XYZ file of C-alpha atoms in Angstrom:
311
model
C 15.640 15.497 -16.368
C 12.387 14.627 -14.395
C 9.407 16.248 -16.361
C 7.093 18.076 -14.435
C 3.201 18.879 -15.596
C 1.018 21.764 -14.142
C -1.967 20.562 -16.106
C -4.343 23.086 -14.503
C -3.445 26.320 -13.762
C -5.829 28.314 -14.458
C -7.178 31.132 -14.074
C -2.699 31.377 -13.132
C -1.172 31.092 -9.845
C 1.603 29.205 -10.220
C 3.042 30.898 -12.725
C 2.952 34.572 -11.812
C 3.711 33.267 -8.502
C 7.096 33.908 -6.243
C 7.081 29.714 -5.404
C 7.239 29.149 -9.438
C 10.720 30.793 -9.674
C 11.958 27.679 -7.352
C 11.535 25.939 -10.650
C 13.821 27.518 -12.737
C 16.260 24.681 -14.561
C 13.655 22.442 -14.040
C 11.987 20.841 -17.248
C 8.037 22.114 -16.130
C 5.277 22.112 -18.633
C 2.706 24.313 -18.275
C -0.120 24.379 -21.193
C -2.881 27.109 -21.454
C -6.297 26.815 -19.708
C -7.857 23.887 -17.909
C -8.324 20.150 -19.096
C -11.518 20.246 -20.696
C -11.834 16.424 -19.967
C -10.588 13.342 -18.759
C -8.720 12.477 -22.325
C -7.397 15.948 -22.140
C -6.046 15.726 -18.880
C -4.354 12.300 -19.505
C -3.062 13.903 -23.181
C -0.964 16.420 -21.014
C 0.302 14.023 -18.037
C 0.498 10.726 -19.822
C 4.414 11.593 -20.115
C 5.035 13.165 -16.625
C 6.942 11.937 -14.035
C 5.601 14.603 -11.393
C 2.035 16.277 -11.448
C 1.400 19.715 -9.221
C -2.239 19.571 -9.117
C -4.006 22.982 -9.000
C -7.389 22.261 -9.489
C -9.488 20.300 -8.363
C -11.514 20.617 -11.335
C -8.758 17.672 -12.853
C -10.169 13.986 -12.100
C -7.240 12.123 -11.413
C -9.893 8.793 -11.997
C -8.599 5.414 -11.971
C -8.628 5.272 -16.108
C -6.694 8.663 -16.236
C -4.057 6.834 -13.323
C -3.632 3.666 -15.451
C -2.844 5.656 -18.250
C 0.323 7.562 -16.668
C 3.004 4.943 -16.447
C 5.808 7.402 -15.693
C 4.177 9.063 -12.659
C 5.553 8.961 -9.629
C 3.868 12.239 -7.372
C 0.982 14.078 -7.552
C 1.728 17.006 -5.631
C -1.936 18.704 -4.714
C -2.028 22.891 -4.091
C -4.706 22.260 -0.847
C -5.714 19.788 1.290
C -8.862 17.960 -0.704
C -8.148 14.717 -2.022
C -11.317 13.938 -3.082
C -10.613 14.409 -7.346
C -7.606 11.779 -6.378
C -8.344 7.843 -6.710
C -6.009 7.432 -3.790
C -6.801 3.463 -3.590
C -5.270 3.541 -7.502
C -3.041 5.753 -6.756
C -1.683 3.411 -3.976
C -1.696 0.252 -6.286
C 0.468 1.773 -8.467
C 2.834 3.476 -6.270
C 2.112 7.288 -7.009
C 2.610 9.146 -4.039
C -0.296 11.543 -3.150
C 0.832 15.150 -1.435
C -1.375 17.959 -0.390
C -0.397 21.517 1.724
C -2.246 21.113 4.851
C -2.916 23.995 7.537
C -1.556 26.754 4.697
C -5.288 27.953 4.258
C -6.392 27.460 7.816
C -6.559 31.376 8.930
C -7.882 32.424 5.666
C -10.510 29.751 5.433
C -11.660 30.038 9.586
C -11.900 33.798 8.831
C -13.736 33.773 5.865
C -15.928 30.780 8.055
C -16.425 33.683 10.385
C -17.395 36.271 8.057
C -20.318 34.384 6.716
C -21.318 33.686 10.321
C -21.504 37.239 10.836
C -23.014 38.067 7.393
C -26.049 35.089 8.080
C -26.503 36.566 11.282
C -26.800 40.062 10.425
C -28.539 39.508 7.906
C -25.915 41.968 5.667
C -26.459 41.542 2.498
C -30.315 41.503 2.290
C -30.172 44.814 4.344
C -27.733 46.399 2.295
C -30.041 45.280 -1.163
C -32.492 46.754 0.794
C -30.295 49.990 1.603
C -29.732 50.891 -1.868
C -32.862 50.621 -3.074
C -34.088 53.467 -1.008
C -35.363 51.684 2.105
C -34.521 51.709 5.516
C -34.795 48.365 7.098
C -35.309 47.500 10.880
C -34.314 44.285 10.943
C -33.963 42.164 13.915
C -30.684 40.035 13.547
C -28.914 37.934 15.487
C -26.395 38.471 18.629
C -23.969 36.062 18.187
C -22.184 36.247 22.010
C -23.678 33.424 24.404
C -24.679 31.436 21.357
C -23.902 28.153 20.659
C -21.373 27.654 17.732
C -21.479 23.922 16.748
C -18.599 22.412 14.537
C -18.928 19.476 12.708
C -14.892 18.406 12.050
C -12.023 19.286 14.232
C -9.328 19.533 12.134
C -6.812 22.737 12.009
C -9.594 24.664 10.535
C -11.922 23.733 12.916
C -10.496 24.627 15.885
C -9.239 28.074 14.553
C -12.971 28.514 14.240
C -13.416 27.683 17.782
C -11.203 30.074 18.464
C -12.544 32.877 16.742
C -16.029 31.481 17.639
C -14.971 31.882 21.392
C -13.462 35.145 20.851
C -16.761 36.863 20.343
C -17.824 35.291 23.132
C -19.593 31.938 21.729
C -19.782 28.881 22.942
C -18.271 25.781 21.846
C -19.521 22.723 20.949
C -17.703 20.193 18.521
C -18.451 16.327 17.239
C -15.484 14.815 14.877
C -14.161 11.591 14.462
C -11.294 11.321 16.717
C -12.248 13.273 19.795
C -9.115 14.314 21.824
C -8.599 16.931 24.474
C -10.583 18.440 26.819
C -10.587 22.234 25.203
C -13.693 21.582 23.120
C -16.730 20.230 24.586
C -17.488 17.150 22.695
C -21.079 15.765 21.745
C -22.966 13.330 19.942
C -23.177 14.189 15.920
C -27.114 14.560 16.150
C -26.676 17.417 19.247
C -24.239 19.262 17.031
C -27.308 20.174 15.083
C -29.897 19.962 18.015
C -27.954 22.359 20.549
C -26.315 24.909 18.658
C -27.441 28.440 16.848
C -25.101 28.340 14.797
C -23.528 25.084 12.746
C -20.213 25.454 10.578
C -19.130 21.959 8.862
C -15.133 21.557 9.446
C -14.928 17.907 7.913
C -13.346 16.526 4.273
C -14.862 15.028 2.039
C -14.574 11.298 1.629
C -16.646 8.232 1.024
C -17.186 8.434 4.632
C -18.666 12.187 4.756
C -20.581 12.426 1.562
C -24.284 13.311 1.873
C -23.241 12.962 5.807
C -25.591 15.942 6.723
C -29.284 15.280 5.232
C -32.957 16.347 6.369
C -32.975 14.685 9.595
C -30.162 17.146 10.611
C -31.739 20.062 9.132
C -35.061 18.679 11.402
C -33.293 19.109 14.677
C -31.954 22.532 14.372
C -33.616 25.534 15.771
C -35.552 27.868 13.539
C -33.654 30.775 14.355
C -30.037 28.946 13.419
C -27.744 29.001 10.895
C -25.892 26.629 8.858
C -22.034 27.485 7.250
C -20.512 25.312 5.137
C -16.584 26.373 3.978
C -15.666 22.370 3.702
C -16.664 20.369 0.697
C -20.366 20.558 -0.919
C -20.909 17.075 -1.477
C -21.007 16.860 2.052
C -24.517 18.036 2.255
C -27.524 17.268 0.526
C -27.524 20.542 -1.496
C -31.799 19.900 -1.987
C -32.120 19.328 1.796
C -30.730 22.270 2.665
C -32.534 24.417 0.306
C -36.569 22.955 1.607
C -35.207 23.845 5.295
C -34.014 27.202 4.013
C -37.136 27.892 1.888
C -39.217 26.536 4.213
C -37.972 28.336 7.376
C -37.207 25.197 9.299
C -33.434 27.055 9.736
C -33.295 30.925 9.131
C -30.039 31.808 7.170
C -27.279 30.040 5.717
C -23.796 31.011 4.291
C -22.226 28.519 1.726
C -18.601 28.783 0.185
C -18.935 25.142 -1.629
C -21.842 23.609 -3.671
C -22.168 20.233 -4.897
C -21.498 21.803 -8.595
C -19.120 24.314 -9.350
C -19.532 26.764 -9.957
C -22.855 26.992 -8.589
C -25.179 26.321 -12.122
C -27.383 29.359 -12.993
C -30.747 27.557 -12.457
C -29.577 26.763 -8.936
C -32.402 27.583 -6.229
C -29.609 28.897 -3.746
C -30.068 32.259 -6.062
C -33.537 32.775 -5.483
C -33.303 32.325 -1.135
C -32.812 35.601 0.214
C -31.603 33.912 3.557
C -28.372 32.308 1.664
C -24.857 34.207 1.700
C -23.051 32.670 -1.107
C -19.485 32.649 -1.946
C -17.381 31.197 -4.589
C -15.055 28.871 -3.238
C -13.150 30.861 -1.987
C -12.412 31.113 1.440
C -8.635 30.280 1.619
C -7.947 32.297 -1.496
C -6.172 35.221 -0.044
C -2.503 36.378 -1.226
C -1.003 34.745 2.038
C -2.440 31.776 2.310
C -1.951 31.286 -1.396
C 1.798 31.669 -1.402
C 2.676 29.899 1.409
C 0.449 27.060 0.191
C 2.329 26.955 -3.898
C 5.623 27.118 -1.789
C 4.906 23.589 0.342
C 3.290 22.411 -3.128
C 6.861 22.758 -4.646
C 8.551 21.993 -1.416
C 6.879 18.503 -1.481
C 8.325 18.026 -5.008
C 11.825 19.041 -3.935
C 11.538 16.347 -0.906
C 10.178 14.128 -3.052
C 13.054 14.343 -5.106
C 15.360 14.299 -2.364
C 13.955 11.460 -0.284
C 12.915 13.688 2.319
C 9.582 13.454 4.604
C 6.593 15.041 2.500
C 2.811 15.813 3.382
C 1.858 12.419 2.619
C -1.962 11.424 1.788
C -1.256 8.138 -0.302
């Protein structure tokens, strides 16, 4: 019977979820807690024919890859690929899956939440609140502001959506431009034009450290940067010197180049940062349906049917 490895769930969602009972019969081994390591990661795989991938805490590197001679799938809960050596992966014909679109509601409201919370400045007021003060801040009006996305994926444009439905407007750059429902720009007037800027892309060789200084230079002082995509994207120390130095007024951040965020981290000190942890398409919904196609990929897998391919 085709073995089947859930290396990495933890804290559990697989398992307590309604998607796991599809694998009843089915020879699935789960161990306890996450891989610790590389070595410990390939000491629970190294015998599997099919991996569902929970974390992205697990490196599948090339060494770990090399290592696995049974394995055929890796079957990723979400859409990141970035903790995949696809290129490897390729070589040695593992197929690569992910769940894409499952999260895109959860993660676009969440996106809009921290918009909201940066602008209104919510959680500094309400510190202020309950320590016996009564605050008359100025904050921001988002409607006839400029919401600028950076990625037009699925979650992108349910951002513009939302964006548009409290009266923003839209301005987008992404790779592959198409349509005429967005008004497309150069990358640089993303960060020139717009009040507020909410990064939509994934992260690949081709994004990472994408958005730098010189982007944080052309934005306005007033605006506000959102970042619900991947934190390697951005150069976390950038950002912080235009945050602490006022050259943009608020952020709100649901990734970090480290997670989770370290301790030390400067993001802690800023009182113009809305932090989250990594969490904006973790809601019961968006969770389910995405450990469902996660399991569905397996079963087409099995069956030679058309999966969510990546590699």
């Amino acid at each position: 019977m085709t073995r089947i490895v859930i290396p990495d769930d933890h804290a559990p969602v697989m398992v307590p979820s309604a998607a796991y009972r599809k694998l009843a019969g089915f020879n699935v081994y789960v161990p306890d807690g996450r891989p610790a390591s590389p070595q410990e990661l390939l000491a629970r795989i190294h015998d599997a024919e099919i991996v569902i991938n929970i974390r992205s805490t697990s490196r599948f590197t090339a060494e770990v890859l090399s290592e696995c001679r049974d394995l055929r799938l890796i079957s990723i809960w979400g859409t990141g690929t970035d903790h995949v050596d696809l290129e490897t992966a390729r070589a040695r014909g593992i197929r690569v899956t992910n769940t894409p679109g499952v999260s895109a509601i959860a993660v676009a409201e969440h996106t809009l939440s921290l918009i909201m919370a940066a602008a209104k400045q919510t959680v500094a007021i309400d510190q202020q609140v309950r320590k016996g003060n009564w605050p008359r801040a100025l904050t921001l009006q988002l409607r006839g502001k400029t919401l600028g996305l950076v990625g037009t994926g699925i979650i992108g444009r349910e951002v513009a959506r939302l964006g548009r439905g409290i009266g923003m407007k839209v301005i987008a750059w992404t790779f592959h431009p198409e349509g005429d429902a967005i008004e497309w720009v150069a990358f640089e007037d993303v960060f020139r034009r717009s009040d507020v800027v909410s990064v939509h892309v994934r992260q690949s060789p081709e994004t990472t450290g994408m958005i730098r200084c010189q982007h944080f230079e052309l934005m306005k002082p007033s605006s506000i940067f959102i970042n619900t995509a991947r934190g390697a994207i951005v150069r976390e120390p950038d950002l912080i010197e235009a945050l602490r130095s006022g050259r943009i007024s608020a952020a709100g951040l649901d990734v970090f180049e480290t997670e989770p965020l370290p301790r030390n981290s400067p993001l802690f000190g800023l009182p113009n940062v809305v932090l989250s942890p990594h969490c904006a398409g973790i809601t019961p919904e968006a969770t389910e349906a995405g450990l469902d196609l996660a399991i569905e990929n397996v079963f087409a897998f099995l069956a030679g049917r058309q999966m969510n391919v990546v590699a």
